[in-house]
Short mmCIF file of C-alpha atoms in Angstrom, two decimals:
data_model
loop_
_atom_site.label_atom_id
_atom_site.label_comp_id
_atom_site.label_asym_id
_atom_site.label_seq_id
_atom_site.Cartn_x
_atom_site.Cartn_y
_atom_site.Cartn_z
CA ASN A 1 0.47 -17.13 -12.11
CA ALA A 2 -2.24 -16.60 -9.54
CA GLY A 3 -0.19 -13.94 -7.74
CA VAL A 4 -1.40 -13.17 -4.20
CA THR A 5 -4.57 -14.97 -3.20
CA GLN A 6 -6.61 -13.95 -0.18
CA THR A 7 -9.53 -15.82 1.31
CA PRO A 8 -12.25 -15.15 2.21
CA LYS A 9 -13.29 -12.06 0.25
CA PHE A 10 -15.99 -11.12 2.74
CA ARG A 11 -16.70 -12.12 6.32
CA ILE A 12 -18.98 -11.01 9.13
CA LEU A 13 -17.89 -11.85 12.66
CA LYS A 14 -19.56 -11.45 16.00
CA ILE A 15 -17.69 -9.70 18.78
CA GLY A 16 -15.35 -12.14 20.49
CA GLN A 17 -15.19 -14.63 17.64
CA SER A 18 -11.92 -15.69 16.10
CA MET A 19 -10.90 -16.22 12.51
CA THR A 20 -7.92 -16.59 10.23
CA LEU A 21 -7.45 -14.62 7.05
CA GLN A 22 -5.54 -16.68 4.55
CA CYS A 23 -2.89 -15.35 2.19
CA THR A 24 -0.92 -17.37 -0.33
CA GLN A 25 1.50 -16.27 -3.02
CA ASP A 26 2.98 -18.43 -5.77
CA MET A 27 5.82 -16.13 -6.82
CA ASN A 28 8.39 -17.36 -4.28
CA HIS A 29 8.56 -13.91 -2.73
CA ASN A 30 10.56 -13.44 0.44
CA TYR A 31 8.64 -10.50 1.84
CA MET A 32 5.01 -10.58 2.80
CA TYR A 33 2.85 -7.96 4.49
CA TRP A 34 -0.55 -7.52 6.05
CA TYR A 35 -2.21 -4.11 5.81
CA ARG A 36 -5.59 -2.88 6.95
CA GLN A 37 -7.52 -0.10 5.29
CA ASP A 38 -10.22 1.66 7.25
CA PRO A 39 -12.97 3.44 5.26
CA GLY A 40 -11.63 6.45 3.40
CA MET A 41 -8.18 5.99 4.88
CA GLY A 42 -4.76 4.78 3.83
CA LEU A 43 -3.23 1.41 4.48
CA LYS A 44 -1.63 0.67 7.82
CA LEU A 45 0.87 -2.12 8.31
CA ILE A 46 -0.19 -4.81 10.79
CA TYR A 47 2.57 -7.40 10.48
CA TYR A 48 5.25 -8.33 8.02
CA SER A 49 7.63 -11.17 7.28
CA VAL A 50 10.99 -11.21 5.53
CA GLY A 51 11.08 -14.97 5.12
CA ALA A 52 9.81 -18.26 6.46
CA GLY A 53 9.98 -18.33 10.25
CA ILE A 54 10.57 -14.58 10.57
CA THR A 55 7.81 -12.13 11.42
CA ASP A 56 7.66 -8.70 12.98
CA LYS A 57 5.13 -6.12 14.10
CA GLY A 58 4.06 -3.20 12.01
CA GLU A 59 2.22 -0.02 13.01
CA VAL A 60 -1.01 -1.58 14.33
CA PRO A 61 -0.35 -5.17 15.53
CA ASN A 62 -2.60 -5.25 18.59
CA GLY A 63 -5.34 -7.87 18.36
CA TYR A 64 -3.60 -9.83 15.59
CA ASN A 65 -1.12 -12.65 15.22
CA VAL A 66 0.73 -14.07 12.25
CA SER A 67 2.88 -17.03 11.36
CA ARG A 68 5.10 -17.83 8.38
CA SER A 69 5.82 -21.54 8.32
CA THR A 70 6.32 -21.62 4.55
CA THR A 71 7.43 -19.12 1.92
CA GLU A 72 4.01 -19.25 0.27
CA ASP A 73 1.65 -18.73 3.20
CA PHE A 74 1.20 -15.86 5.62
CA PRO A 75 -2.06 -16.20 7.58
CA LEU A 76 -3.38 -13.43 9.83
CA ARG A 77 -5.19 -14.49 12.99
CA LEU A 78 -7.80 -12.46 14.87
CA GLU A 79 -8.31 -14.01 18.30
CA LEU A 80 -11.07 -11.92 19.88
CA ALA A 81 -12.75 -9.86 17.21
CA ALA A 82 -13.69 -6.31 18.15
CA PRO A 83 -15.71 -3.70 16.21
CA SER A 84 -12.50 -1.66 15.81
CA GLN A 85 -11.18 -4.45 13.58
CA THR A 86 -13.86 -3.80 10.97
CA SER A 87 -11.76 -3.00 7.93
CA VAL A 88 -10.51 -4.19 4.57
CA TYR A 89 -7.42 -6.35 4.91
CA PHE A 90 -4.79 -6.59 2.22
CA CYS A 91 -1.99 -9.07 1.93
CA ALA A 92 0.98 -8.13 -0.24
CA SER A 93 4.27 -9.63 -1.27
CA ARG A 94 7.45 -8.69 -3.06
CA GLN A 95 10.76 -10.18 -4.02
CA ARG A 96 13.96 -9.11 -2.31
CA GLY A 97 16.68 -7.20 -4.06
CA GLN A 98 14.91 -5.43 -6.89
CA GLY A 99 15.63 -1.94 -5.66
CA VAL A 100 13.32 0.77 -6.88
CA ASN A 101 12.16 -1.52 -9.69
CA GLU A 102 10.44 -3.66 -7.13
CA LYS A 103 6.75 -4.15 -7.35
CA LEU A 104 4.49 -4.85 -4.45
CA PHE A 105 1.87 -7.42 -5.41
CA PHE A 106 -1.41 -7.06 -3.57
CA GLY A 107 -4.21 -9.50 -2.99
CA SER A 108 -7.78 -8.46 -3.73
CA GLY A 109 -8.56 -7.80 -0.09
CA THR A 110 -10.85 -9.21 2.59
CA GLN A 111 -13.78 -7.11 3.75
CA LEU A 112 -14.29 -7.89 7.44
CA SER A 113 -17.15 -6.61 9.55
CA VAL A 114 -17.32 -7.21 13.30
CA LEU A 115 -20.80 -6.71 14.73
CA ALA B 1 8.93 7.82 12.68
CA GLN B 2 8.30 8.37 9.03
CA THR B 3 4.93 9.82 8.09
CA VAL B 4 3.20 10.51 4.80
CA THR B 5 0.57 13.21 4.48
CA GLN B 6 -1.91 13.77 1.69
CA SER B 7 -3.74 16.98 2.48
CA GLN B 8 -6.39 16.71 -0.24
CA PRO B 9 -9.08 14.17 0.71
CA GLU B 10 -10.89 14.76 -2.60
CA MET B 11 -10.04 16.31 -5.95
CA SER B 12 -11.95 16.64 -9.18
CA VAL B 13 -10.83 17.28 -12.74
CA GLN B 14 -12.50 17.69 -16.08
CA GLU B 15 -11.82 15.00 -18.61
CA ALA B 16 -8.74 15.85 -20.77
CA GLU B 17 -7.45 18.39 -18.25
CA THR B 18 -4.52 18.20 -15.85
CA VAL B 19 -4.64 17.65 -12.11
CA THR B 20 -1.97 17.57 -9.42
CA LEU B 21 -2.22 15.52 -6.24
CA SER B 22 -0.09 16.60 -3.30
CA CYS B 23 2.00 14.50 -0.93
CA THR B 24 4.47 15.44 1.77
CA TYR B 25 6.48 13.16 3.97
CA ASP B 26 8.66 13.34 7.00
CA THR B 27 11.90 11.41 7.29
CA SER B 28 15.40 11.80 8.62
CA GLU B 29 16.80 9.39 6.05
CA SER B 30 18.55 10.41 2.86
CA ASP B 31 17.95 7.31 0.78
CA TYR B 32 14.45 6.03 0.21
CA TYR B 33 11.85 5.35 -2.46
CA LEU B 34 8.54 7.05 -3.09
CA PHE B 35 5.52 5.62 -4.87
CA TRP B 36 2.06 6.52 -6.06
CA TYR B 37 -0.53 3.75 -6.03
CA LYS B 38 -3.99 3.85 -7.57
CA GLN B 39 -6.96 2.07 -6.03
CA PRO B 40 -10.09 1.95 -8.26
CA PRO B 41 -13.46 0.86 -6.85
CA SER B 42 -12.42 -2.76 -7.49
CA ARG B 43 -10.02 -2.35 -4.50
CA GLN B 44 -7.12 -3.52 -6.61
CA MET B 45 -3.86 -1.69 -5.77
CA ILE B 46 -2.05 -0.56 -8.92
CA LEU B 47 1.44 0.92 -8.97
CA VAL B 48 1.39 4.18 -10.93
CA ILE B 49 4.89 5.57 -10.60
CA ARG B 50 8.00 5.37 -8.43
CA GLN B 51 10.93 7.62 -7.61
CA GLU B 52 14.35 7.06 -6.09
CA ALA B 53 15.29 9.75 -3.61
CA TYR B 54 18.86 10.04 -4.87
CA LYS B 55 17.70 10.80 -8.40
CA GLN B 56 16.95 14.46 -9.02
CA GLN B 57 15.20 13.73 -12.29
CA ASN B 58 11.45 13.47 -11.91
CA ALA B 59 9.94 10.14 -12.88
CA THR B 60 7.41 9.95 -15.72
CA GLU B 61 5.11 7.19 -16.92
CA ASN B 62 3.07 8.18 -19.95
CA ARG B 63 0.47 10.68 -18.70
CA PHE B 64 1.71 10.49 -15.13
CA SER B 65 4.64 12.47 -13.80
CA VAL B 66 5.91 13.56 -10.42
CA ASN B 67 7.40 16.71 -8.98
CA PHE B 68 9.93 15.50 -6.44
CA GLN B 69 11.30 18.18 -4.15
CA LYS B 70 13.65 16.41 -1.75
CA ALA B 71 14.55 19.41 0.40
CA ALA B 72 10.90 20.27 0.84
CA LYS B 73 9.99 16.58 1.29
CA SER B 74 7.30 16.90 -1.31
CA PHE B 75 6.21 14.37 -3.93
CA SER B 76 3.26 15.46 -6.03
CA LEU B 77 1.62 13.50 -8.84
CA LYS B 78 0.54 15.19 -12.05
CA ILE B 79 -1.99 13.49 -14.29
CA SER B 80 -2.19 14.98 -17.76
CA ASP B 81 -5.04 14.51 -20.24
CA SER B 82 -7.21 13.00 -17.50
CA GLN B 83 -9.39 10.08 -18.52
CA LEU B 84 -12.53 8.65 -16.95
CA GLY B 85 -10.54 5.56 -16.04
CA ASP B 86 -8.26 7.66 -13.85
CA ALA B 87 -11.05 8.05 -11.31
CA ALA B 88 -9.83 6.28 -8.19
CA MET B 89 -8.26 6.75 -4.80
CA TYR B 90 -4.57 7.61 -5.04
CA PHE B 91 -2.08 6.81 -2.32
CA CYS B 92 1.35 8.24 -1.84
CA ALA B 93 3.76 5.80 -0.19
CA TYR B 94 7.23 5.95 1.28
CA ARG B 95 9.58 3.03 1.56
CA TYR B 96 12.55 3.37 3.78
CA LEU B 97 15.58 1.26 3.15
CA ASN B 98 16.79 0.74 6.70
CA GLY B 99 17.03 -2.97 7.45
CA ASN B 100 15.72 -3.83 3.99
CA THR B 101 12.32 -4.88 5.33
CA GLY B 102 10.60 -3.16 2.44
CA LYS B 103 7.84 -1.71 4.54
CA LEU B 104 5.66 0.88 2.82
CA ILE B 105 4.18 3.81 4.75
CA PHE B 106 1.01 5.06 3.08
CA GLY B 107 -0.68 8.43 3.14
CA GLN B 108 -4.39 8.80 3.82
CA GLY B 109 -5.30 8.89 0.16
CA THR B 110 -6.89 11.34 -2.27
CA THR B 111 -10.09 10.45 -4.06
CA LEU B 112 -9.99 11.70 -7.63
CA GLN B 113 -13.20 12.33 -9.52
CA VAL B 114 -13.03 12.78 -13.30
CA LYS B 115 -15.93 14.68 -14.82
CA PRO B 116 -16.96 13.99 -18.42
#
């Protein structure tokens, strides 16, 4: 299994540009999450989804949008890139109903710089 | 709102020795899960250990163990016989069960250096 695949791995944007970070998982997981990790800091939740067609805001949703049209895909959209969005972005997924034995599967991250 | 605090930005340990990483959290809930994740320079997030709040017994995974103090809302990670490969950033995380959204709240992280 490929697990959670994120593309691109690196990207440099100019202020005001837009882009979509792609995330795909092949494990048929219900739950998917987008986190951002600022340098030397922990991960903060941007958006999450509990299934196709259902999304909700996390701790830091401003400046981002998501959609979940299929179980596999959970793209993150930046409409007007700002320097404050320079960060490493992680997509993660997990299956429902595993209790404490659950495991959160992470992608390898996207390093985004906004200049 | 739930918060997770790791008060040690950096720690160092001599190879083969023991080190303890601290984590405290704030919650009004009684049932939740706690996790420690490891992030090496590769950026990969690796689950180290997990604990159910309703279990008093501390979780162990080989050289890794936790000291879970529910009343004190403390969840420290002990690494025994430290190895060079343990060098990484370690994150404490809290997962609350309300609504079953599975959201994880992460601490700020502790960077662990292992000296040969």
